[in-house]
mmCIF file of C-alpha atoms in Angstrom:
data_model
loop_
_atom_site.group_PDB
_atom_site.id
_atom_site.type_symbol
_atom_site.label_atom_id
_atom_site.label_comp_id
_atom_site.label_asym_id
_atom_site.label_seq_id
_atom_site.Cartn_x
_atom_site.Cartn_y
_atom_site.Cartn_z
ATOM 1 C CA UNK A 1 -23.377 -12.060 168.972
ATOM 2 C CA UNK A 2 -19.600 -11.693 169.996
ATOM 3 C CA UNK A 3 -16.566 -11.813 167.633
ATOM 4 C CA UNK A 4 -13.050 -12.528 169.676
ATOM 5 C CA UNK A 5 -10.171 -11.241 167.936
ATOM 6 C CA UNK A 6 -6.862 -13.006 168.610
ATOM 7 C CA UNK A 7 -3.622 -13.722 167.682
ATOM 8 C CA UNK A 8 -1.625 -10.528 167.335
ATOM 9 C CA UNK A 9 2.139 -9.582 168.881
ATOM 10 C CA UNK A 10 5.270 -8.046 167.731
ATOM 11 C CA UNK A 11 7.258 -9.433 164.767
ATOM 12 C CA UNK A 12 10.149 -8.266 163.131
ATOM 13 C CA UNK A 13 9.973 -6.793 159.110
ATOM 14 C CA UNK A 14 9.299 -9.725 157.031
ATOM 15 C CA UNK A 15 7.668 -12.123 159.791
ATOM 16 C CA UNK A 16 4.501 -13.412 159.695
ATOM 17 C CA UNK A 17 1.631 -13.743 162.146
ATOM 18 C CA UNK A 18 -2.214 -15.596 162.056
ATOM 19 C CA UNK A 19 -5.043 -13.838 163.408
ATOM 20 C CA UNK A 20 -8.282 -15.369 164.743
ATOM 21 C CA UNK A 21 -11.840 -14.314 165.113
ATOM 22 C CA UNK A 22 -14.012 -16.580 166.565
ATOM 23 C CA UNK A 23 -17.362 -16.160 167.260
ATOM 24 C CA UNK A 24 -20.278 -17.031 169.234
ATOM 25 C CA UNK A 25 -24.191 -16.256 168.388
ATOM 26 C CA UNK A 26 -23.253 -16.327 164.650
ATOM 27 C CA UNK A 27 -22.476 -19.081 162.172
ATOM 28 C CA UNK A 28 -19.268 -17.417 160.177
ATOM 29 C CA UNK A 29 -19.751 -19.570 157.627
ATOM 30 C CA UNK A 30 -23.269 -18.284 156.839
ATOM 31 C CA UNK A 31 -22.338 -14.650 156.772
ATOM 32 C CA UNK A 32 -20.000 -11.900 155.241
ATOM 33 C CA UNK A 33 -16.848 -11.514 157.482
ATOM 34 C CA UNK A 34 -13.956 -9.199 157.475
ATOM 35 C CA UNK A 35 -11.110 -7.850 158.887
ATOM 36 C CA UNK A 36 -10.251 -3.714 159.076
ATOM 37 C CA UNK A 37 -7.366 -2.403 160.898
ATOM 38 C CA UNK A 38 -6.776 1.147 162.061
ATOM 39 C CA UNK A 39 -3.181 2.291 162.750
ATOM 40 C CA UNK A 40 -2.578 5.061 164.999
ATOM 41 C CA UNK A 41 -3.799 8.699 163.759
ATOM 42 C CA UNK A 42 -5.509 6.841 160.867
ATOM 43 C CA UNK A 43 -9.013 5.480 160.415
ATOM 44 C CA UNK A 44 -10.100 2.522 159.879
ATOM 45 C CA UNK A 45 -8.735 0.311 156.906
ATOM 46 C CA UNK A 46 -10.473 -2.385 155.540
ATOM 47 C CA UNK A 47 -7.864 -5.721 154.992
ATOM 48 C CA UNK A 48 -9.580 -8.500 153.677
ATOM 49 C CA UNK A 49 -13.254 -10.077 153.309
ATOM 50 C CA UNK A 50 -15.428 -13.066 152.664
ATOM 51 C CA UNK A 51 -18.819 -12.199 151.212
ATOM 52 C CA UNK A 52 -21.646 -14.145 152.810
ATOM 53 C CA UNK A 53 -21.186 -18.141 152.541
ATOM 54 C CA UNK A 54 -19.343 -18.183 149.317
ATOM 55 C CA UNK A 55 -15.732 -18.106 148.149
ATOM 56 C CA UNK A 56 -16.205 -14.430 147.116
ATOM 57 C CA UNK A 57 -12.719 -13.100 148.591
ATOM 58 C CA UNK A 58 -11.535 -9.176 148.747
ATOM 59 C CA UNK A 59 -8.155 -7.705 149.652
ATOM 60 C CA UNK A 60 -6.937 -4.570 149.899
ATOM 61 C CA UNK A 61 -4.857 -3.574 147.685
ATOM 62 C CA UNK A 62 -1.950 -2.816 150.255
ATOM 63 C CA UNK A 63 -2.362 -6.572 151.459
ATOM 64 C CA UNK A 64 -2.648 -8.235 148.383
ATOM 65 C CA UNK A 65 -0.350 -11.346 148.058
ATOM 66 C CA UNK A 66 0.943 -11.224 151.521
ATOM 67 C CA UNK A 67 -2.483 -11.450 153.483
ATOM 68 C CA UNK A 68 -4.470 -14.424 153.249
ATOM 69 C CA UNK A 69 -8.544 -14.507 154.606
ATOM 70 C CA UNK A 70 -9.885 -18.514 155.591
ATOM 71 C CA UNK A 71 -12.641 -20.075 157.267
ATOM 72 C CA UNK A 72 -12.900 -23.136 159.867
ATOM 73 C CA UNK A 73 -16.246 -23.584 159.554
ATOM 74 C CA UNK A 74 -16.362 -26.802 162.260
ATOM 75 C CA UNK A 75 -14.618 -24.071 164.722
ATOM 76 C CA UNK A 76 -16.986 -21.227 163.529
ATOM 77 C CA UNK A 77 -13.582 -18.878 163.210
ATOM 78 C CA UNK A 78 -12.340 -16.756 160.370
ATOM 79 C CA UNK A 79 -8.427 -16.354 159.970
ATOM 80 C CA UNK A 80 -6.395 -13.921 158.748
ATOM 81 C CA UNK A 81 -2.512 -14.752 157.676
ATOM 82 C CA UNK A 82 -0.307 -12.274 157.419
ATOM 83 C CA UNK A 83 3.039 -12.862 156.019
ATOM 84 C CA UNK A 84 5.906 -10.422 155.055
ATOM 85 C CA UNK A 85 4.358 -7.566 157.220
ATOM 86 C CA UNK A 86 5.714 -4.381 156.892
ATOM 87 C CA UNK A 87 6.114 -1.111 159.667
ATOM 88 C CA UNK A 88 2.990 0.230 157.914
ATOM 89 C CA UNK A 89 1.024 -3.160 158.521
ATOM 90 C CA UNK A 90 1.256 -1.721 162.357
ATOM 91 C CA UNK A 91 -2.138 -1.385 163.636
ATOM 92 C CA UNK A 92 -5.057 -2.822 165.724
ATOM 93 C CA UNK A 93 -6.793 -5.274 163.842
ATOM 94 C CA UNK A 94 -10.522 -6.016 164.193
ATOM 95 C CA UNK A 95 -12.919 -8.722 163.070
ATOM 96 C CA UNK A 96 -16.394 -7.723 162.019
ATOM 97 C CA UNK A 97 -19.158 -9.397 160.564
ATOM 98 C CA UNK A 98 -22.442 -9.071 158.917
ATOM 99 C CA UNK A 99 -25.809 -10.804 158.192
ATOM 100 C CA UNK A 100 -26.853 -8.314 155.518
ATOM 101 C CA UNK A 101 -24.048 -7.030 153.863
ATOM 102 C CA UNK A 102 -24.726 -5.622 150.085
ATOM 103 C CA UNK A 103 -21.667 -6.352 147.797
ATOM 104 C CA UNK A 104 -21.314 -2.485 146.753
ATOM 105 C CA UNK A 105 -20.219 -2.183 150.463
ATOM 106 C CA UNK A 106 -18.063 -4.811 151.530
ATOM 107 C CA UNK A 107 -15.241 -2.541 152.113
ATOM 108 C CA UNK A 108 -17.331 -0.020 153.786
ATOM 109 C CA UNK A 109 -17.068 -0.554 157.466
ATOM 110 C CA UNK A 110 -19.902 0.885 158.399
ATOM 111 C CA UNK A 111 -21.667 -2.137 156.975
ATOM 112 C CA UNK A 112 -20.833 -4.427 159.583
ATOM 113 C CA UNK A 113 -22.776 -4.653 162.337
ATOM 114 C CA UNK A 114 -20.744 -7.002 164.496
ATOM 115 C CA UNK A 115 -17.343 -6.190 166.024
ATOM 116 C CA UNK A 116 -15.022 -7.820 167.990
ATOM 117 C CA UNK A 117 -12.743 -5.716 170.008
ATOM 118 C CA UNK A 118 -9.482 -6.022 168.516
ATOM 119 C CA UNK A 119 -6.035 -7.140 168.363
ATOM 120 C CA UNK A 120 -3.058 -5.350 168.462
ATOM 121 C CA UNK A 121 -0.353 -5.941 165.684
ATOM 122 C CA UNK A 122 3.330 -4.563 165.626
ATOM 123 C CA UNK A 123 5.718 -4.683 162.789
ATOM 124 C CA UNK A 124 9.173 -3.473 164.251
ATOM 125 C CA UNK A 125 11.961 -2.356 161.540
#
C-alpha cells in the first residue's frame, strides 16, 4: 500500500489550496481515510476524516467550515480543500488510511496504519 500526498505550497492569509492523496494497493473508497498535520514543535493534529465507505465526515474543530474532505473514487484519491488558511494552518500535512479503523478512534492517529509521506503547507501573514 502507498498513499502520495500532494498539492501543498505557500499562500498568502486568506488563500486557499487542494491537497491530494492518492493511492495505490488500496481502494479509498472502501476504507477510512484522513488527513493529520503536524506543525513545527507540535505533534500531530488530526484535520479531517472519512469513516470507511460511507459519508461519515469529521473535522477538527480548528478546520471546521474552511476545510473540506472528498473522494474521487474513479481516481482512487481523497482531497482535502483548504480555504481561508490561517499562519497557524502552517504545517506538513499527511494522508493516512485504514482498513480497520473503530469509530471511537478516528481522530486517534495511531489508528491508521497507512501513511503517505507528506506535504508541506505554508500560510504567510
Amino acid at each position: 500500500v502507498q498513499l502520495q500526498a500532494s498539492g501543498g505550497g505557500m499562500v498568502q492569509v486568506g488563500g486557499s489550496l487542494r491537497l491530494s492523496c492518492t493511492a495505490s494497493g488500496i481502494t479509498l473508497s472502501r476504507n477510512s481515510v484522513a488527513w493529520f498535520r503536524r506543525a513545527p514543535g507540535k505533534e500531530r493534529e488530526f484535520v479531517a476524516r472519512f469513516f470507511r465507505s460511507g459519508g461519515n465526515i469529521l473535522y477538527a474543530d480548528s478546520v471546521k467550515g474552511r476545510f473540506t474532505i472528498s473522494r474521487d473514487n474513479a481516481k482512487n484519491t481523497v482531497s482535502l480543500q483548504m480555504n481561508n488558511l490561517k499562519p497557524e494552518d502552517t504545517a506538513v500535512y499527511y494522508c493516512a488510511a485504514s482498513s480497520r479503523l473503530i469509530l471511537s478512534s478516528s481522530s486517534d492517529f495511531r489508528a491508521y496504519e497507512y501513511w503517505g509521506q507528506g506535504t508541506q503547507v505554508t500560510v504567510s501573514s
